Every structure is written in C-alpha cells, then in structure tokens.
C-alpha cells in the first residue's frame, strides 16, 4: 500500500463512505491513481462511492467517460501501460459484461503475455448482488466468471473496515483486482478507524468461533450467516463463520484449518449454485480435509435461475432458514 | 438470387478511377445542419388535421401517463420509473408511425411508446413495478421487452428486420435508444449490420442531452449524432425531438425508405428529459434549473397545443376531450396498481428452459418444501 | 429433432465432417435453420465445418457476417425472435468473449424475462480447447463461463457420432445451446451412421466399464482418459470412463450411480482448475455420494494460468501421467 | 484548469440558432474522394531524397523479411505467419513516422512495423514461433504486444495517449488495424473515447479488401472506411496504401496534428495482401487470381523503385545496397531460427501474478515433480 499522507480518522461510517474514504486516501497518497467510469465525476457515482472526488482531484483524475464499458476498461489498460494506476467503476454487475473481452484477453493476461514486463495495476470496482429491489440486470452475482479467470485477483469485503482496507490494498496491488462491492451492504454501518483498517489481499478471517460446523461465506452473505449462527444456538448448534474476503487468491490454509477442526462445513453465497464459487470451495475443502469431514460440504446458494424480479428476490436469496436447513443435513447422527 | 444479393466482386484497385467515389444515394448521407421542424412553419398546413389532432391527444395522454407513473413511484407502487416527461413527442411519434405488423425495440425509458402502440399500461409497467420481468407478450404485441443493457436491443432489431425481409414480409423494426447508448459497441455493430444487410430497420436516438449525469459534450465530439450514419453509408436525419409532427414526418420518411428497400435510417431527435433520470436520481447534482426552465419553454405538449390552436386545428372542446381521456387513463392506472400484484414463487423455475432441468426440478421442490414449512409454522 | 428428409449415410468420417453433415441435414430438414458467422460462407469456416453449405443453401442461409461477435449474436437474437433458428459460429473460443453481454443478458435470459413467451432457439458453436499448437487466444477453454450462466444448455461432444447427434439435437432444441467443439478432435475419425447417431441432450455415457475408480470427463479429454485407463491396467487399476456430453443439464443420475458403484472418482478436463466445471462436478458428486466415497473426488485439470504458448502447451494439458498420478492418490490403502 | 477542459455547459436548446451547427474544423471532417497519392505526381519532388531512399530501402528489406518469415513457416520454424506482403508500404511508413518516444499498437499482421521501429526480428516473431507469447519488452521498445483479438488494441492506444497527455509528455500512440477490425465494437468505442478525450492518437486502418475470406462489400456499406471518422467528429484521411510516400505524408500530418493538440485522426490506407491470410489459409477459395495479378501491378516495392528511378533519386548501386541489407536480415533470421528455442516449463507460473498465489506455487511444485520423475524415468 502507498504511504498514507492523510490524517487517519475514526468515525462511524457506512460501507459506501468507507469505500469513498479509501479512494480519497489512495488518491491523496498516490498521484498516479485515476478513477474513470460512467457518472463517477460530477454525480459521484449512482451509489455516491466517488462523491466529492472530482471536486477534490479534478475531472482528469475522476473522469466521467462516454458510456461504453469495453472502452472504459480498454482505456484503463492503456493508461496503466503508461504508468497510471486506474480504478474503474462498473455501474452495476451486469453492465460489466461488455468489458469481458478486454478483461479476459488483456487485463488478466497482460503480465503473462509479456513475461512480466507489462503489469496492469487496474482495480475494477463492481457493485454486485441483489437484495436492494433492483429490476433485472441490476442484481447479478458474477464472481464465478472472474474467479475462474487466471490472472485476476478477486476481492470482496463484507465489513466497513474491509471495504476501506481491502480497497486500498487492491488499488496498491500491482496486479489487476476485481473488487466486488456487495451493494446491499453499502448502507451498513460501523466504526471505521482508517489507521487500523489495513488488510492485505488473500486472508480469510474467522468472524465467529464455533465448534459444531463452519459456515464459509463472503461479501453480501456474511451478515446472513452471522444471523444464522445466532439462530442456530437455539437448535444447539455452535456455528463458526468464516469470511473469505478474497476469492483469488484463496486462503487454503485458514479454510482447511477451520474445517479440519470442526469437521462440518456449509458454503453460503447468493450467486447461483451450479458452477458458482461455492463449488470450488466445496471441492477444494473436500480434497484437503476429506478424512476430517463427518459430512459432505454442503452449499446454500441462489437457485440456478436468472435473478428474479424485486418482489420475488427474497425467495431466491439464501436466508437464515435455508442455511439452517443445510446445517441440519450435516449428518449429526454420526 | 438471394435477397442479400452479395456480389463478392474483386475490390477495384484504387489507382483506377471511380474506385473510391463516395456512395451516391438518393437519400443524402449527411444530415442537414438544422433539425427538421414543422410546428411554426408553413409545412404544418400540409399535414392531415386528423393526424395532428391524434398526435396532440396522444401527447396529452402521454404526459399524464408519465405524471401518474411518477406518482406511483412515490406511493411505492412502482420500484422505479425512468420518466419520459419532456420527451413525449418522440414516444408518441414512434408509437404512431408503427403499423400493427411492425416491431418496436424499446429501451427502459420507452414505456410510453409501448403503451402508445397498444400494450396494456399495467403490463408495460410490470418490469418497473417489480412483480415480474416483462408483463406483456412480445410476440403477440410485436414489442420486445423493455431493454436495460444499453444499445443491446439495436442488433435484435436488425436481426428481426433481416429475418422478416428474408421471409418476404413487410415488417419494419424500430429501435429506440438514448444519446448515451450511441457510445456502446453494440450500437456500432448494429448500424453496420443493418447497413450491410440493408435491413428494414429504423434507429431513433433520443438525444436528451444527458446519460444520467453525463452531458453530451463528454459523450461525443461529433457534429451531431445523426452524423454517425455517414460511417455506415446510411442516411442520417436530425429532427427537433420536441416537435411531434416533425418527428412523425422524419420517421415516416424513414419507414417509407425501409419499406421500399432503401434500407435503414438513423434519426437523431433533439429533446430533453424534464424529470430526473429516474425517481432515484437527483438531477440537481449535474444540471442547473435555468437549463430545465429553458427547455420547459419548448415543452412538446404545450408547443403542439399552441401551434395547432394557431392553425385552427384544435379547439377548447378537443383539448378538454384529450384531458378527459388522459384522466381516465390515470384513473385506470391508479386502480390497477392499487391491487396487490399476483406473485407466484414457483414461477421462478418455470421459464428458465422449455423443460426444467433435473437440477431445477430439485430446487423447485426445495422451495416448495420451504414455503410449505413456513405456511405450516 | 426435426424430421430428417435426407438419406441416412454410413461412412468413415472425421468429427469436422460429422458436424458438417449435421448442419447440412438439419438445414435440409428445417428451412428456418440459418447459419451466420465470420467466414462461414464462401470459405466454409476456418475449420471448414460449414464447407459447401453456402453453395447448397445460398448466402442467405449461410451468411458471412461483418466481423463483430456481439453484432452476430445480437442479430441472431432478432432472427430467432422472428421465428428463425440461427446457428452462430464463433471462430475461436476467445473470440466469443465480445458477445458475452448478449449471451448472458439476452440469450440466456430471454425465455425467463418473457415468462416463456419468447424462446431463443439459438445454437452457438464454439471451437474450444488447446492441443493444436495455436498461438495465444486460440486455445481457451471457456466452458465454466457458460456452465455457470442459467438459461444456457452447454453441450460438448467427444466422438464423431455425438458430434453429429448432439449438434442436431442442439439445433432442434427450443433453448439456446452453447455447443463446444473440441478443436483438437476435429480430425479424429470413426464410422458415422447418421441414422443411428441420434442423441438427446442431457445424458452422460459410460465409455468404459471399470471397477476400481471412474474418470469423469468430457470433450477433448475423453481420448486422454481412455488412454489413461488403458495404461492403468499395468498398475492393476480397472478404470471406468464416463463422458458427460452435456454439462448443462447435468446427468446427476448416471454420474451418481457410477460413482456409488466404484467409490472413487477423478474429474478430468483441460480447462483451468480453479472455478472450473470440475469443481462443480466434484462438489455435487461429493454431496450425493459422500458415504460411498473411499477417497475425495480429485481433479486433474489445466493449471490456473493463461493458456501457454504452443511449444509449452503439453505441460499444461492433462496427460496420461498426470491422470495416473491422481488415481494413485485415491487412497488405495483403505 | 485541467487538460481535458470539460465544460459541462447546458446543452443549447435546438430552437436557438447555432445549436446544431456542424463542427468547423481546420482539418475538414470528410475525406477527399480520391486517395492521397504522391508517387507519379509532381508532389514527389517536394520530398527529401534521403527520406525517399530510406523508405525504399525499408520496403526492400520488408519484402525480404516477409518472404523469409513465410519460408520459416514452411520449414516448421514458425507456427504461423500472417504475412504483410503487398502491404509493406503501410508497415514501413508506420515504422518510419514513429519517433522513439511514441508507442506502436500493432495487430498480428504488423510484425514488420514492429521490426521496422527497431525491435529485434526474432523477438518480434516469438509469438508466431510459439516459444513464448511476446518476445520483446513492450515498455523498453514502446511497442505493445502483437494483438490478436481484433480492434482491442485501439482503446489501449487511446488510454496510453491520454495518460501521456495528462502527464504533459509529447507521446503519440499509433494503433494499426485491418478493415475487418473496424466492424468491432472496440473500434467504435476507441474512436469515440479518442475524440472526446482529444487524445494524441492516430488510427491506421489497412484496408486490404478482405477479413480472411470476407470482402469489404460484406464488411461495410460506407463510402470509405475513412468516412467513419465523421461520426466521431474526427478528421478522416484516405490514402493509397501502396504508395509509401503518400502513407508517410498522411501519417506525418496526422502526427503533427496530434502533437499540436489537434487530437486523433483516422487514416484508411487502401492496399492488398498478396499472400493468403496466413500460411494456414487457402486464398484461392475466395478470390480470383486476376485480382491478385491486378494488384501485383501496383506492388508497393516495385512502384517505389520505378518512381524513384524516374525521379533520379535511386540508382543501381542503391538498389543493390538495399538488396544486400535485405539478404543480410534474411540470413540473420535463418540463423536465429535455426537454433532451437530456449523453453522453460517453469515460466508457465512465473508471470501470472507479481507474486505467485499459494495455489500456483503448489501447481508449480507439481509440474516440477512431474518433470523430475520424467527425467528420472
Ligand atoms: C451496458 C449498460 N451500461 C450501463 C448502464 C447503466 N445506465 C442505465 S441508463 C444510463 C444512461 C443512459 O443514457 P442515454 O442512453 O442517454 O439514455 P437516457 O437515460 O438519457 O434516456 C446508464 C449509464 C446500462 N443500463 N447498461
Ligand atoms: C475478436 C476477434 N474475432 C475474430 C478473430 C479471428 N480473426 C483473426 S484475423 C481475422 C480477419 C481480420 O481481418 P482484417 O481486420 O481486415 O485484418 P487483416 O487480417 O486483413 O489484416 C479474423 C476474423 C479475432 N482475431 N478476433
Ligand atoms: Mg440521454
Ligand atoms: Mg483486411
């Protein structure tokens, strides 16, 4: 991470504000950091994550681009080639798809294609997931596309601290990072100490201890898992909750250690299940912890359907009950 | 001989004369400097008074529709509404020019055009209400679903027009999009395919000066968006988008050209959205009220009323009739949206595939069990 | 599948020829079938899969399009909306990425978005995978993107018969099908009986019986697995080989039945491992067969790297030795 | 005040005069009807004879380079070679116009331009040899990797030019692509970004009449590809792509304009590839030999030689010198490609990330163990 030249602050902050603070502090610390995207300048972004940054740093460093996602990311590639550190905002998950070719064929591969001569320190910020009543194309969870593309880091915060710390670490990374922002947590609040909230990419963290089983999750599903763990007490289950924070690289060491110690695991995410990141997690946990498992690693995920209309989305999103149903299936009779 | 009539002839070497002469077209490629206008010009007199009165009536109803839909968002009856207030002339002209057999490819902002061509208002607003995705049958209504991913509907319009032409059927596709949408790759690819296939498709770009907060000056450096037609060998037309008669005229010409095998046209209509981008947007962040007020002076509804009255085509009685019809529509909308929507959780699994996969059947069973347990608890 | 109006034939055929025959027979049987793509007309495609079809059916039904993949697929969507049955050729795997937005936001979702009123019977043919010495961007295995997108069928043949039968079934399907053609098998040869080679989408098939363990695979890796199974005999292992043929829908019944009967499984594919389709297979097999498993389901896949240059690709692609190494790890001591 | 100087001023309502006047530009938007030519015109005399001789020499070397590379494919020393035989005038002019600080964004067909600007021929061909992806250091050589996904390098050029401008550095980016590439969305988005950002970038489209087998008539219905500039508010230029002096002149003008803050230019060079698309392609499937022969008459190398001899700028000695240098290059290429390439399997894992992930470290160990076992066996 770049040297912080700004005053650290401690205050109650929403995740949106924490992301804004991370951008501001990183822009102050490193003049090569440039933001670009649709409506990021004058408007401050449709979620206001870039609020005030054009005013502070000027339109050149917080650029309202034409409306073309491949063009935005492709332009960012060129900027990075000339030594800038671009941070791209995609307005919503589904609107990042037009940039897929630039992402897969260039952003992810450039370092490899050039034997390390050309690094692309680009951060692509993508608000993702449902739970905010968005109409179609506004609630996709597209992490599996990115996580299965070698060359990308895939990071997703679930707390206010991590939103700040991980975004700064992502911008400072010399590799491209897909930074997935759980949009339904934008308005979640906590105390943020910017001096303390530093976090390198790649470490999972145990958010809750528990001896019966572990819920492995990330991003938007963390609060749901914590709620489920609380509710599980009534059933006599003491559930640990593990927050991955980074899907790539994956913290095999921490995950395996926790799973081995409890012997039962449920993976929870709201993205569709088939071919989702949960499949990878379940598969690799099983490969590494097979003889410690009392039951198969189960998955609680969104259904294998296009994201539903707002009034039906609660049926699709994994909730406390669905998680507890899965926990109940963990063959407690053994 | 196929309808495409592709002759992959050898490219003429460029040192031979004639090889690179620009296309000479009955419809000149470059748009005029000034947008086409009819209201306030002697041209108005050439138009059928019945058509003019119908356009006026539709404008009044359209404005009321926009207002009522906006009110519904405030009452929580619609999840979101991207209003076309200020842009009704384009919406109405589009709806009016479409024949029953033609297809409309609307963007999210074009519910008014959808309703205008005959789709039930409730059905047209279903997506924005949030109870289902598309509320109407696209095939029966010949109206594609409201399209959110920008410009992605444009190649669909081309493909449909092309397919209809291959089948020898007289069908025209009208794709509607905004100024911001012209920056997307799909816009470019659609125009190029349309031109190469000579498909009977018309592109109507409503240039309302903004893509959410981004003004046109940051979107394009072109003399006009209509000039974009040149790079595809297509005719481009610039029209005052608040002059419903002018938009109707320019679209009609484009439709005639398409119908007669003349291929696609790109129309840029200069207009302005008087409301925010959607009810969720705060337009004061990016534009000054003086600008909005200036455009209000050129409001498509009052403009039309003034000029038709001047021309003696409209009188108080007709104005009152239109207002009544508008109120009737608003009342219907209020009533329909007052009722709670029918929601069926099982519908989640019903139309993912023609036949649900074994996986989806399992998941549907899971949800059914959950709902049963909830109901039991 | 449409009524076949052509004479069935029996002859030795390459996979490329079988695909060509399937297109021809489907175009003869159904006048609404239209091909479009880059170089599919006059040239017959860079792999000659559409050879002769423009000559037989005319340029309108075998259309050389402008060079723009989103435009091609978007145009196909419109054609399908008007009742045609478009078959799109993407020239290479990596060149399908520009069409990702059309694919995910429209092709996969249209039926769902319109409550079944608008079906898109589009087949997207994509030559995929390595092993032919292609330079960068010519050897991607992109199946995980498609398999994790609800609304798409994902089909991939590994034999000459299936190339014919599954392609016809895909074109005849009322849903969009991503038809992945293993390009290194284009020149593989077998007897093709077009009358017999019919195959519905969705059924896995056991290509080789075996009692020790099962190799679960598809597409380009089938021949490698069969070779490995043969070589395994020397080690005393009797390996079954299961060819999935369809990744979506997934034939859970057949897969689970085979795994339960042998108790050990290795998933083999050449796509990168992390987040690959193999993760889904391993995860769901484990969920369904946990108590029948003597060892964790292991995966043998390409490494988590951008596809290597031609002279190094053999190190990346799963080969017989790597498969046998995995089989050796199946905890035979139990 | 920022260099972009965006003034998000209110859009002028269209009923006020002047609102929609086309941009008046010192560089007129529309290309001339006829492509710029210098050879065979009195203009030739205005050019520095040293430059002319250098261009000639480079053409001769370039032709030989193409021939040798093609031979290497036949010998199995290159996996594939997309030859620029017939297009050397564009390749040479591009390489010559670039200053050391400028950046080149080549397509797969532009190895000759890459070599021409000073990259080692072996390094330039590494990708096509198949031993590694990019053989040269893009930053040190200011040459982006050869780009295969069509038109995707165009936005990179824009971004780089924009970044250089933001830093106040005099750097121009030259993006090279083919006629087929202009159909891709990325081309459109790049031109639009370039225009809006007023970036110092030049787009050189080599229109060689074909995208693999697809002739231009199926690719575009535009009067010329240079006309595509109009839709972005950019100047477009049409040039005889087999006239190296003309291409050099048109590119130089475009570079001057960019350097002086005049922004981007789109240049279409009319040319022809005399070879097949690559050695793997069979061009007889889609074009007739009469066409090829007609273009041979306009071969860029012989054309240049003839006109320079006529102008008294070139004599037998210089022609012989150029041929010698070309042979020397060919000999170097033969020698370099005769050696077996150095291959390092471990390199597979080295540059996926700045630091290998734990997963990649495990996989690298696995491969190392496999290779050790193989070596042991
Ligand atoms: C591919 C894509 N990117 C981004 C968005 C988010 N978005 C929705 S509307 C909009 C602005 C569109 O502006 P314009 O095309 O001018 O249409 P208008 O809203 O003015 O009618 C944006 C950026 C989107 N819907 N699709
Ligand atoms: C996105 C993408 N689609 C398809 C291809 C496959 N392809 C390689 S070269 C080529 C033709 C390109 O034609 P043109 O742009 O005219 O360049 P030329 O080869 O004539 O120099 C095609 C279709 C590709 N490389 N990238
Ligand atoms: Mg707009
Ligand atoms: Mg070409």
mmCIF file of N, CA, C and O in Angstrom, chain D residues 70-104:
data_model
loop_
_atom_site.group_PDB
_atom_site.id
_atom_site.type_symbol
_atom_site.label_atom_id
_atom_site.label_comp_id
_atom_site.label_asym_id
_atom_site.label_seq_id
_atom_site.Cartn_x
_atom_site.Cartn_y
_atom_site.Cartn_z
ATOM 1 N N UNK D 70 7.793 -16.277 -44.231
ATOM 2 C CA UNK D 70 6.935 -17.274 -44.868
ATOM 3 C C UNK D 70 7.707 -18.579 -45.080
ATOM 4 O O UNK D 70 7.173 -19.670 -44.848
ATOM 5 N N UNK D 71 8.944 -18.459 -45.517
ATOM 6 C CA UNK D 71 9.772 -19.651 -45.672
ATOM 7 C C UNK D 71 9.932 -20.386 -44.342
ATOM 8 O O UNK D 71 9.882 -21.624 -44.289
ATOM 9 N N UNK D 72 10.097 -19.618 -43.287
ATOM 10 C CA UNK D 72 10.259 -20.242 -41.975
ATOM 11 C C UNK D 72 9.030 -21.059 -41.565
ATOM 12 O O UNK D 72 9.148 -22.086 -40.901
ATOM 13 N N UNK D 73 7.849 -20.605 -41.970
ATOM 14 C CA UNK D 73 6.659 -21.410 -41.662
ATOM 15 C C UNK D 73 6.725 -22.739 -42.407
ATOM 16 O O UNK D 73 6.358 -23.778 -41.867
ATOM 17 N N UNK D 74 7.201 -22.689 -43.653
ATOM 18 C CA UNK D 74 7.276 -23.927 -44.437
ATOM 19 C C UNK D 74 8.255 -24.900 -43.819
ATOM 20 O O UNK D 74 8.110 -26.113 -43.916
ATOM 21 N N UNK D 75 9.279 -24.344 -43.177
ATOM 22 C CA UNK D 75 10.282 -25.197 -42.529
ATOM 23 C C UNK D 75 9.878 -25.583 -41.116
ATOM 24 O O UNK D 75 10.665 -26.211 -40.394
ATOM 25 N N UNK D 76 8.690 -25.161 -40.721
ATOM 26 C CA UNK D 76 8.230 -25.506 -39.376
ATOM 27 C C UNK D 76 8.903 -24.703 -38.276
ATOM 28 O O UNK D 76 8.811 -25.048 -37.101
ATOM 29 N N UNK D 77 9.558 -23.615 -38.661
ATOM 30 C CA UNK D 77 10.255 -22.815 -37.644
ATOM 31 C C UNK D 77 9.345 -21.747 -37.036
ATOM 32 O O UNK D 77 9.642 -21.178 -36.006
ATOM 33 N N UNK D 78 8.287 -21.436 -37.741
ATOM 34 C CA UNK D 78 7.255 -20.547 -37.201
ATOM 35 C C UNK D 78 5.939 -21.328 -37.199
ATOM 36 O O UNK D 78 5.639 -22.045 -38.161
ATOM 37 N N UNK D 79 5.159 -21.163 -36.136
ATOM 38 C CA UNK D 79 3.876 -21.860 -36.073
ATOM 39 C C UNK D 79 2.920 -21.307 -37.122
ATOM 40 O O UNK D 79 2.172 -22.033 -37.757
ATOM 41 N N UNK D 80 2.965 -20.005 -37.281
ATOM 42 C CA UNK D 80 2.036 -19.366 -38.204
ATOM 43 C C UNK D 80 2.615 -18.005 -38.571
ATOM 44 O O UNK D 80 3.335 -17.399 -37.771
ATOM 45 N N UNK D 81 2.342 -17.531 -39.780
ATOM 46 C CA UNK D 81 2.781 -16.176 -40.138
ATOM 47 C C UNK D 81 1.721 -15.463 -40.963
ATOM 48 O O UNK D 81 1.404 -15.879 -42.076
ATOM 49 N N UNK D 82 1.170 -14.396 -40.407
ATOM 50 C CA UNK D 82 0.242 -13.572 -41.178
ATOM 51 C C UNK D 82 1.082 -12.541 -41.933
ATOM 52 O O UNK D 82 1.514 -11.546 -41.368
ATOM 53 N N UNK D 83 1.299 -12.808 -43.185
ATOM 54 C CA UNK D 83 2.238 -12.012 -43.968
ATOM 55 C C UNK D 83 1.670 -10.642 -44.327
ATOM 56 O O UNK D 83 0.471 -10.495 -44.559
ATOM 57 N N UNK D 84 2.573 -9.655 -44.374
ATOM 58 C CA UNK D 84 2.143 -8.337 -44.870
ATOM 59 C C UNK D 84 2.696 -8.081 -46.272
ATOM 60 O O UNK D 84 2.832 -6.928 -46.684
ATOM 61 N N UNK D 85 2.983 -9.142 -46.991
ATOM 62 C CA UNK D 85 3.441 -8.986 -48.378
ATOM 63 C C UNK D 85 2.375 -8.232 -49.180
ATOM 64 O O UNK D 85 1.210 -8.631 -49.202
ATOM 65 N N UNK D 86 2.795 -7.164 -49.800
ATOM 66 C CA UNK D 86 1.857 -6.314 -50.536
ATOM 67 C C UNK D 86 1.442 -5.107 -49.720
ATOM 68 O O UNK D 86 0.958 -4.124 -50.261
ATOM 69 N N UNK D 87 1.607 -5.205 -48.426
ATOM 70 C CA UNK D 87 1.216 -4.108 -47.539
ATOM 71 C C UNK D 87 2.441 -3.420 -46.923
ATOM 72 O O UNK D 87 2.308 -2.661 -45.957
ATOM 73 N N UNK D 88 3.621 -3.672 -47.489
ATOM 74 C CA UNK D 88 4.838 -3.153 -46.857
ATOM 75 C C UNK D 88 4.865 -1.630 -46.797
ATOM 76 O O UNK D 88 5.501 -1.055 -45.904
ATOM 77 N N UNK D 89 4.185 -0.973 -47.729
ATOM 78 C CA UNK D 89 4.227 0.492 -47.706
ATOM 79 C C UNK D 89 3.634 1.023 -46.404
ATOM 80 O O UNK D 89 4.166 1.943 -45.786
ATOM 81 N N UNK D 90 2.540 0.414 -45.972
ATOM 82 C CA UNK D 90 1.907 0.850 -44.720
ATOM 83 C C UNK D 90 2.801 0.519 -43.533
ATOM 84 O O UNK D 90 2.983 1.336 -42.621
ATOM 85 N N UNK D 91 3.342 -0.680 -43.541
ATOM 86 C CA UNK D 91 4.178 -1.121 -42.417
ATOM 87 C C UNK D 91 5.398 -0.213 -42.288
ATOM 88 O O UNK D 91 5.770 0.203 -41.187
ATOM 89 N N UNK D 92 6.019 0.054 -43.414
ATOM 90 C CA UNK D 92 7.244 0.865 -43.416
ATOM 91 C C UNK D 92 6.937 2.313 -43.041
ATOM 92 O O UNK D 92 7.640 2.929 -42.222
ATOM 93 N N UNK D 93 5.874 2.853 -43.601
ATOM 94 C CA UNK D 93 5.532 4.240 -43.291
ATOM 95 C C UNK D 93 5.225 4.381 -41.805
ATOM 96 O O UNK D 93 5.647 5.337 -41.149
ATOM 97 N N UNK D 94 4.500 3.415 -41.248
ATOM 98 C CA UNK D 94 4.165 3.464 -39.820
ATOM 99 C C UNK D 94 5.432 3.449 -38.982
ATOM 100 O O UNK D 94 5.605 4.262 -38.065
ATOM 101 N N UNK D 95 6.336 2.518 -39.305
ATOM 102 C CA UNK D 95 7.568 2.407 -38.523
ATOM 103 C C UNK D 95 8.400 3.680 -38.639
ATOM 104 O O UNK D 95 9.041 4.112 -37.675
ATOM 105 N N UNK D 96 8.372 4.289 -39.810
ATOM 106 C CA UNK D 96 9.226 5.442 -40.047
ATOM 107 C C UNK D 96 8.707 6.701 -39.370
ATOM 108 O O UNK D 96 9.470 7.544 -38.909
ATOM 109 N N UNK D 97 7.421 6.813 -39.291
ATOM 110 C CA UNK D 97 6.842 8.040 -38.750
ATOM 111 C C UNK D 97 6.914 8.079 -37.224
ATOM 112 O O UNK D 97 6.874 9.147 -36.618
ATOM 113 N N UNK D 98 7.034 6.919 -36.616
ATOM 114 C CA UNK D 98 7.096 6.861 -35.147
ATOM 115 C C UNK D 98 8.422 7.417 -34.638
ATOM 116 O O UNK D 98 9.487 7.017 -35.115
ATOM 117 N N UNK D 99 8.356 8.294 -33.664
ATOM 118 C CA UNK D 99 9.568 8.775 -33.013
ATOM 119 C C UNK D 99 9.898 7.830 -31.857
ATOM 120 O O UNK D 99 9.028 7.058 -31.422
ATOM 121 N N UNK D 100 11.092 7.900 -31.331
ATOM 122 C CA UNK D 100 11.443 6.945 -30.260
ATOM 123 C C UNK D 100 10.455 6.973 -29.109
ATOM 124 O O UNK D 100 10.131 5.925 -28.547
ATOM 125 N N UNK D 101 9.943 8.154 -28.747
ATOM 126 C CA UNK D 101 9.081 8.215 -27.568
ATOM 127 C C UNK D 101 7.647 7.778 -27.857
ATOM 128 O O UNK D 101 6.845 7.622 -26.940
ATOM 129 N N UNK D 102 7.294 7.600 -29.134
ATOM 130 C CA UNK D 102 5.923 7.229 -29.468
ATOM 131 C C UNK D 102 5.692 5.740 -29.223
ATOM 132 O O UNK D 102 6.621 4.948 -29.151
ATOM 133 N N UNK D 103 4.423 5.390 -29.130
ATOM 134 C CA UNK D 103 4.059 3.988 -28.907
ATOM 135 C C UNK D 103 3.340 3.421 -30.138
ATOM 136 O O UNK D 103 2.502 4.082 -30.741
ATOM 137 N N UNK D 104 3.679 2.186 -30.421
ATOM 138 C CA UNK D 104 3.016 1.460 -31.510
ATOM 139 C C UNK D 104 2.097 0.389 -30.922
ATOM 140 O O UNK D 104 2.501 -0.342 -30.010
#
